[in-house]
């Protein structure tokens, strides 16, 4: 099914430290994803316990949380056709050394947890994660000239 969706992206501390924020944001822009929310977020242990709850029994859980708190992260909400799966496709597999060439993780990173990006993995988690990191008034609806190409009926 094709539908307009919203998804949550975090640019992790390694993206900030390595000066890759612009490059990564640019890839989403070039794809045609609309940025409808964007801010720096200082993650807390409480937020990370919730966000990474599915990993709480892993041996790397503590170091993952420490890594995510090294610097602020960039939080983004992206909107577009099938945004959840399209963004995951651009991001690539969790392990950058197994990710397909051309994906952001394969092209720009080498390791976990420093794989640059978090992106929601399903429509359900996108809805939860949007609420976790953004208030309603921090999300914006607006028209762009390029809407006719990216979300128009096509020719
Ligand atoms: P993804 O970020 O692709 O959705 P995930 O939700 O399974 O992957 O894991 C969240 C993050 O945890 C991942 O981006 C990097 C880190 N991570 C995953 N597996 C790891 C491992 N074996 N060692 C260290 N960090 C790991
Ligand atoms: Mg995940």
PDB file of C-alpha atoms and ligand atoms in Angstrom:
ATOM      1  CA  UNK A   1       0.000   0.000   0.000  1.00  0.00           C
ATOM      2  CA  UNK A   2       1.251   3.474  -0.793  1.00  0.00           C
ATOM      3  CA  UNK A   3       0.377   6.233   1.637  1.00  0.00           C
ATOM      4  CA  UNK A   4       1.829   9.407   3.081  1.00  0.00           C
ATOM      5  CA  UNK A   5       3.510   8.543   6.380  1.00  0.00           C
ATOM      6  CA  UNK A   6       5.636  10.228   9.042  1.00  0.00           C
ATOM      7  CA  UNK A   7       8.735   8.691  10.572  1.00  0.00           C
ATOM      8  CA  UNK A   8      11.171   9.602  13.360  1.00  0.00           C
ATOM      9  CA  UNK A   9      14.895   9.908  12.704  1.00  0.00           C
ATOM     10  CA  UNK A  10      17.663  10.595  15.213  1.00  0.00           C
ATOM     11  CA  UNK A  11      21.130  11.594  14.026  1.00  0.00           C
ATOM     12  CA  UNK A  12      23.368  10.026  16.634  1.00  0.00           C
ATOM     13  CA  UNK A  13      26.384  11.567  18.436  1.00  0.00           C
ATOM     14  CA  UNK A  14      28.838  10.082  15.895  1.00  0.00           C
ATOM     15  CA  UNK A  15      27.038  11.952  13.088  1.00  0.00           C
ATOM     16  CA  UNK A  16      27.371  15.200  15.023  1.00  0.00           C
ATOM     17  CA  UNK A  17      31.013  14.602  16.027  1.00  0.00           C
ATOM     18  CA  UNK A  18      32.020  13.588  12.500  1.00  0.00           C
ATOM     19  CA  UNK A  19      30.350  16.645  10.904  1.00  0.00           C
ATOM     20  CA  UNK A  20      27.981  14.446   8.893  1.00  0.00           C
ATOM     21  CA  UNK A  21      24.687  16.106   9.925  1.00  0.00           C
ATOM     22  CA  UNK A  22      24.416  18.149   6.722  1.00  0.00           C
ATOM     23  CA  UNK A  23      25.338  15.248   4.461  1.00  0.00           C
ATOM     24  CA  UNK A  24      22.767  12.947   6.062  1.00  0.00           C
ATOM     25  CA  UNK A  25      19.986  15.532   6.104  1.00  0.00           C
ATOM     26  CA  UNK A  26      20.828  16.271   2.474  1.00  0.00           C
ATOM     27  CA  UNK A  27      20.274  12.634   1.469  1.00  0.00           C
ATOM     28  CA  UNK A  28      16.770  12.680   2.939  1.00  0.00           C
ATOM     29  CA  UNK A  29      16.052  16.028   1.273  1.00  0.00           C
ATOM     30  CA  UNK A  30      17.275  14.811  -2.103  1.00  0.00           C
ATOM     31  CA  UNK A  31      15.099  11.707  -1.869  1.00  0.00           C
ATOM     32  CA  UNK A  32      12.089  13.995  -1.529  1.00  0.00           C
ATOM     33  CA  UNK A  33      11.287  13.499   2.142  1.00  0.00           C
ATOM     34  CA  UNK A  34       9.748  16.601   3.695  1.00  0.00           C
ATOM     35  CA  UNK A  35      11.271  17.744   7.001  1.00  0.00           C
ATOM     36  CA  UNK A  36       8.312  18.579   9.208  1.00  0.00           C
ATOM     37  CA  UNK A  37      10.187  18.617  12.539  1.00  0.00           C
ATOM     38  CA  UNK A  38      13.843  19.307  13.382  1.00  0.00           C
ATOM     39  CA  UNK A  39      15.669  20.047  16.645  1.00  0.00           C
ATOM     40  CA  UNK A  40      18.582  19.152  18.928  1.00  0.00           C
ATOM     41  CA  UNK A  41      17.646  16.827  21.782  1.00  0.00           C
ATOM     42  CA  UNK A  42      19.686  15.974  24.871  1.00  0.00           C
ATOM     43  CA  UNK A  43      18.718  12.343  25.534  1.00  0.00           C
ATOM     44  CA  UNK A  44      18.306  11.139  29.114  1.00  0.00           C
ATOM     45  CA  UNK A  45      18.658   7.653  30.559  1.00  0.00           C
ATOM     46  CA  UNK A  46      14.879   7.569  31.141  1.00  0.00           C
ATOM     47  CA  UNK A  47      14.149   8.372  27.491  1.00  0.00           C
ATOM     48  CA  UNK A  48      16.678   5.791  26.321  1.00  0.00           C
ATOM     49  CA  UNK A  49      15.310   3.077  28.617  1.00  0.00           C
ATOM     50  CA  UNK A  50      11.977   3.594  26.850  1.00  0.00           C
ATOM     51  CA  UNK A  51      13.369   4.073  23.355  1.00  0.00           C
ATOM     52  CA  UNK A  52      15.645   1.023  23.462  1.00  0.00           C
ATOM     53  CA  UNK A  53      13.435  -1.144  25.728  1.00  0.00           C
ATOM     54  CA  UNK A  54      13.629  -3.979  23.154  1.00  0.00           C
ATOM     55  CA  UNK A  55      17.395  -4.162  23.827  1.00  0.00           C
ATOM     56  CA  UNK A  56      17.338  -3.980  27.629  1.00  0.00           C
ATOM     57  CA  UNK A  57      18.582  -7.566  28.075  1.00  0.00           C
ATOM     58  CA  UNK A  58      21.537  -7.136  25.683  1.00  0.00           C
ATOM     59  CA  UNK A  59      25.082  -6.923  27.063  1.00  0.00           C
ATOM     60  CA  UNK A  60      25.661  -3.685  25.134  1.00  0.00           C
ATOM     61  CA  UNK A  61      22.568  -1.899  26.521  1.00  0.00           C
ATOM     62  CA  UNK A  62      24.532   0.234  29.019  1.00  0.00           C
ATOM     63  CA  UNK A  63      27.228   1.261  26.555  1.00  0.00           C
ATOM     64  CA  UNK A  64      24.583   1.992  23.894  1.00  0.00           C
ATOM     65  CA  UNK A  65      22.870   4.410  26.271  1.00  0.00           C
ATOM     66  CA  UNK A  66      26.177   6.058  27.223  1.00  0.00           C
ATOM     67  CA  UNK A  67      27.000   6.480  23.533  1.00  0.00           C
ATOM     68  CA  UNK A  68      23.616   8.083  22.829  1.00  0.00           C
ATOM     69  CA  UNK A  69      24.219  10.625  25.619  1.00  0.00           C
ATOM     70  CA  UNK A  70      27.719  11.691  24.453  1.00  0.00           C
ATOM     71  CA  UNK A  71      26.349  14.781  22.709  1.00  0.00           C
ATOM     72  CA  UNK A  72      22.891  16.089  21.814  1.00  0.00           C
ATOM     73  CA  UNK A  73      21.276  14.241  18.915  1.00  0.00           C
ATOM     74  CA  UNK A  74      19.358  15.748  16.019  1.00  0.00           C
ATOM     75  CA  UNK A  75      15.714  14.704  16.037  1.00  0.00           C
ATOM     76  CA  UNK A  76      13.848  14.867  12.725  1.00  0.00           C
ATOM     77  CA  UNK A  77      10.384  13.972  11.568  1.00  0.00           C
ATOM     78  CA  UNK A  78      10.219  13.137   7.873  1.00  0.00           C
ATOM     79  CA  UNK A  79       7.065  12.906   5.785  1.00  0.00           C
ATOM     80  CA  UNK A  80       6.545  11.280   2.424  1.00  0.00           C
ATOM     81  CA  UNK A  81       5.220   8.256   0.573  1.00  0.00           C
ATOM     82  CA  UNK A  82       5.851   5.144   2.686  1.00  0.00           C
ATOM     83  CA  UNK A  83       8.252   7.242   4.762  1.00  0.00           C
ATOM     84  CA  UNK A  84       8.899   4.475   7.322  1.00  0.00           C
ATOM     85  CA  UNK A  85      10.197   1.865   4.882  1.00  0.00           C
ATOM     86  CA  UNK A  86      11.714   4.351   2.413  1.00  0.00           C
ATOM     87  CA  UNK A  87      13.799   5.984   5.142  1.00  0.00           C
ATOM     88  CA  UNK A  88      14.917   2.589   6.524  1.00  0.00           C
ATOM     89  CA  UNK A  89      15.934   1.691   2.958  1.00  0.00           C
ATOM     90  CA  UNK A  90      18.107   4.813   2.655  1.00  0.00           C
ATOM     91  CA  UNK A  91      19.590   4.192   6.130  1.00  0.00           C
ATOM     92  CA  UNK A  92      20.557   0.533   5.522  1.00  0.00           C
ATOM     93  CA  UNK A  93      21.083  -2.452   7.827  1.00  0.00           C
ATOM     94  CA  UNK A  94      21.983  -2.065  11.499  1.00  0.00           C
ATOM     95  CA  UNK A  95      25.540  -3.358  11.001  1.00  0.00           C
ATOM     96  CA  UNK A  96      27.178  -0.920   8.554  1.00  0.00           C
ATOM     97  CA  UNK A  97      29.537  -3.646   7.325  1.00  0.00           C
ATOM     98  CA  UNK A  98      26.555  -5.704   6.210  1.00  0.00           C
ATOM     99  CA  UNK A  99      24.559  -2.778   4.822  1.00  0.00           C
ATOM    100  CA  UNK A 100      24.158  -2.431   1.054  1.00  0.00           C
ATOM    101  CA  UNK A 101      26.516   0.013  -0.656  1.00  0.00           C
ATOM    102  CA  UNK A 102      24.707   3.238  -1.391  1.00  0.00           C
ATOM    103  CA  UNK A 103      22.946   3.303   1.959  1.00  0.00           C
ATOM    104  CA  UNK A 104      23.941   5.959   4.478  1.00  0.00           C
ATOM    105  CA  UNK A 105      25.262   3.461   7.021  1.00  0.00           C
ATOM    106  CA  UNK A 106      27.282   1.495   4.438  1.00  0.00           C
ATOM    107  CA  UNK A 107      28.730   4.575   2.793  1.00  0.00           C
ATOM    108  CA  UNK A 108      29.568   6.594   5.881  1.00  0.00           C
ATOM    109  CA  UNK A 109      30.078   4.268   8.865  1.00  0.00           C
ATOM    110  CA  UNK A 110      31.850   1.094   9.995  1.00  0.00           C
ATOM    111  CA  UNK A 111      30.564  -0.036  13.353  1.00  0.00           C
ATOM    112  CA  UNK A 112      27.813  -0.398  15.935  1.00  0.00           C
ATOM    113  CA  UNK A 113      26.518   1.412  17.916  1.00  0.00           C
ATOM    114  CA  UNK A 114      28.105   4.265  15.912  1.00  0.00           C
ATOM    115  CA  UNK A 115      26.003   3.689  12.810  1.00  0.00           C
ATOM    116  CA  UNK A 116      24.967   7.354  12.581  1.00  0.00           C
ATOM    117  CA  UNK A 117      21.168   7.096  12.531  1.00  0.00           C
ATOM    118  CA  UNK A 118      18.082   5.816  14.242  1.00  0.00           C
ATOM    119  CA  UNK A 119      14.967   5.431  12.084  1.00  0.00           C
ATOM    120  CA  UNK A 120      11.594   4.035  13.163  1.00  0.00           C
ATOM    121  CA  UNK A 121      11.154   0.426  12.055  1.00  0.00           C
ATOM    122  CA  UNK A 122       7.356   0.261  11.643  1.00  0.00           C
ATOM    123  CA  UNK A 123       4.336   2.513  11.375  1.00  0.00           C
ATOM    124  CA  UNK A 124       3.424   1.642  14.965  1.00  0.00           C
ATOM    125  CA  UNK A 125       6.847   2.507  16.373  1.00  0.00           C
ATOM    126  CA  UNK A 126       6.953   5.670  14.248  1.00  0.00           C
ATOM    127  CA  UNK A 127       3.720   6.868  15.877  1.00  0.00           C
ATOM    128  CA  UNK A 128       5.075   6.132  19.380  1.00  0.00           C
ATOM    129  CA  UNK A 129       8.505   7.621  18.692  1.00  0.00           C
ATOM    130  CA  UNK A 130       7.048  10.801  17.180  1.00  0.00           C
ATOM    131  CA  UNK A 131       5.132  11.355  20.409  1.00  0.00           C
ATOM    132  CA  UNK A 132       8.190  10.423  22.492  1.00  0.00           C
ATOM    133  CA  UNK A 133      10.396  13.115  20.992  1.00  0.00           C
ATOM    134  CA  UNK A 134       8.128  15.803  19.509  1.00  0.00           C
ATOM    135  CA  UNK A 135       5.192  17.904  20.734  1.00  0.00           C
ATOM    136  CA  UNK A 136       2.350  18.661  18.311  1.00  0.00           C
ATOM    137  CA  UNK A 137       3.392  22.319  18.037  1.00  0.00           C
ATOM    138  CA  UNK A 138       6.896  21.261  16.926  1.00  0.00           C
ATOM    139  CA  UNK A 139       5.532  19.584  13.785  1.00  0.00           C
ATOM    140  CA  UNK A 140       4.733  21.708  10.736  1.00  0.00           C
ATOM    141  CA  UNK A 141       2.478  21.288   7.731  1.00  0.00           C
ATOM    142  CA  UNK A 142       3.482  23.367   4.747  1.00  0.00           C
ATOM    143  CA  UNK A 143       3.484  23.335   0.962  1.00  0.00           C
ATOM    144  CA  UNK A 144       6.642  23.036  -1.105  1.00  0.00           C
ATOM    145  CA  UNK A 145       7.073  23.693  -4.800  1.00  0.00           C
ATOM    146  CA  UNK A 146       8.490  20.162  -5.094  1.00  0.00           C
ATOM    147  CA  UNK A 147       5.291  18.598  -3.698  1.00  0.00           C
ATOM    148  CA  UNK A 148       4.113  18.391  -7.311  1.00  0.00           C
ATOM    149  CA  UNK A 149       7.007  16.037  -8.064  1.00  0.00           C
ATOM    150  CA  UNK A 150       7.208  14.087  -4.829  1.00  0.00           C
ATOM    151  CA  UNK A 151       3.587  13.725  -3.813  1.00  0.00           C
ATOM    152  CA  UNK A 152       1.646  14.843  -6.907  1.00  0.00           C
ATOM    153  CA  UNK A 153      -0.469  12.459  -8.908  1.00  0.00           C
ATOM    154  CA  UNK A 154       2.367  12.101 -11.393  1.00  0.00           C
ATOM    155  CA  UNK A 155       2.339  12.117 -15.172  1.00  0.00           C
TER     156      UNK A 155
HETATM  157  P1  LIG B   1      18.319  -0.348  14.237  1.00  0.00           P
HETATM  158  O1  LIG B   1      19.020   0.896  14.768  1.00  0.00           O
HETATM  159  O2  LIG B   1      18.836  -0.724  12.868  1.00  0.00           O
HETATM  160  O3  LIG B   1      16.819  -0.262  14.279  1.00  0.00           O
HETATM  161  P2  LIG B   1      18.205  -2.061  16.608  1.00  0.00           P
HETATM  162  O4  LIG B   1      16.922  -1.392  16.961  1.00  0.00           O
HETATM  163  O5  LIG B   1      18.255  -3.565  16.600  1.00  0.00           O
HETATM  164  O6  LIG B   1      18.754  -1.580  15.173  1.00  0.00           O
HETATM  165  O7  LIG B   1      19.367  -1.597  17.598  1.00  0.00           O
HETATM  166  C1  LIG B   1      19.440  -0.242  18.015  1.00  0.00           C
HETATM  167  C2  LIG B   1      20.888   0.196  18.039  1.00  0.00           C
HETATM  168  O8  LIG B   1      21.623  -0.571  18.986  1.00  0.00           O
HETATM  169  C3  LIG B   1      21.637   0.001  16.731  1.00  0.00           C
HETATM  170  O9  LIG B   1      21.408   1.046  15.809  1.00  0.00           O
HETATM  171  C4  LIG B   1      23.052  -0.006  17.191  1.00  0.00           C
HETATM  172  C5  LIG B   1      22.975  -0.676  18.537  1.00  0.00           C
HETATM  173  N1  LIG B   1      23.335  -2.100  18.413  1.00  0.00           N
HETATM  174  C6  LIG B   1      22.622  -3.080  17.811  1.00  0.00           C
HETATM  175  N2  LIG B   1      23.255  -4.253  17.871  1.00  0.00           N
HETATM  176  C7  LIG B   1      24.415  -4.001  18.542  1.00  0.00           C
HETATM  177  C8  LIG B   1      25.523  -4.802  18.954  1.00  0.00           C
HETATM  178  N3  LIG B   1      25.583  -6.112  18.677  1.00  0.00           N
HETATM  179  N4  LIG B   1      26.531  -4.193  19.615  1.00  0.00           N
HETATM  180  C9  LIG B   1      26.499  -2.871  19.913  1.00  0.00           C
HETATM  181  N5  LIG B   1      25.480  -2.055  19.566  1.00  0.00           N
HETATM  182  C10 LIG B   1      24.462  -2.605  18.890  1.00  0.00           C
HETATM  183 MG1  LIG B   2      15.580  -0.182  15.922  1.00  0.00          MG
END
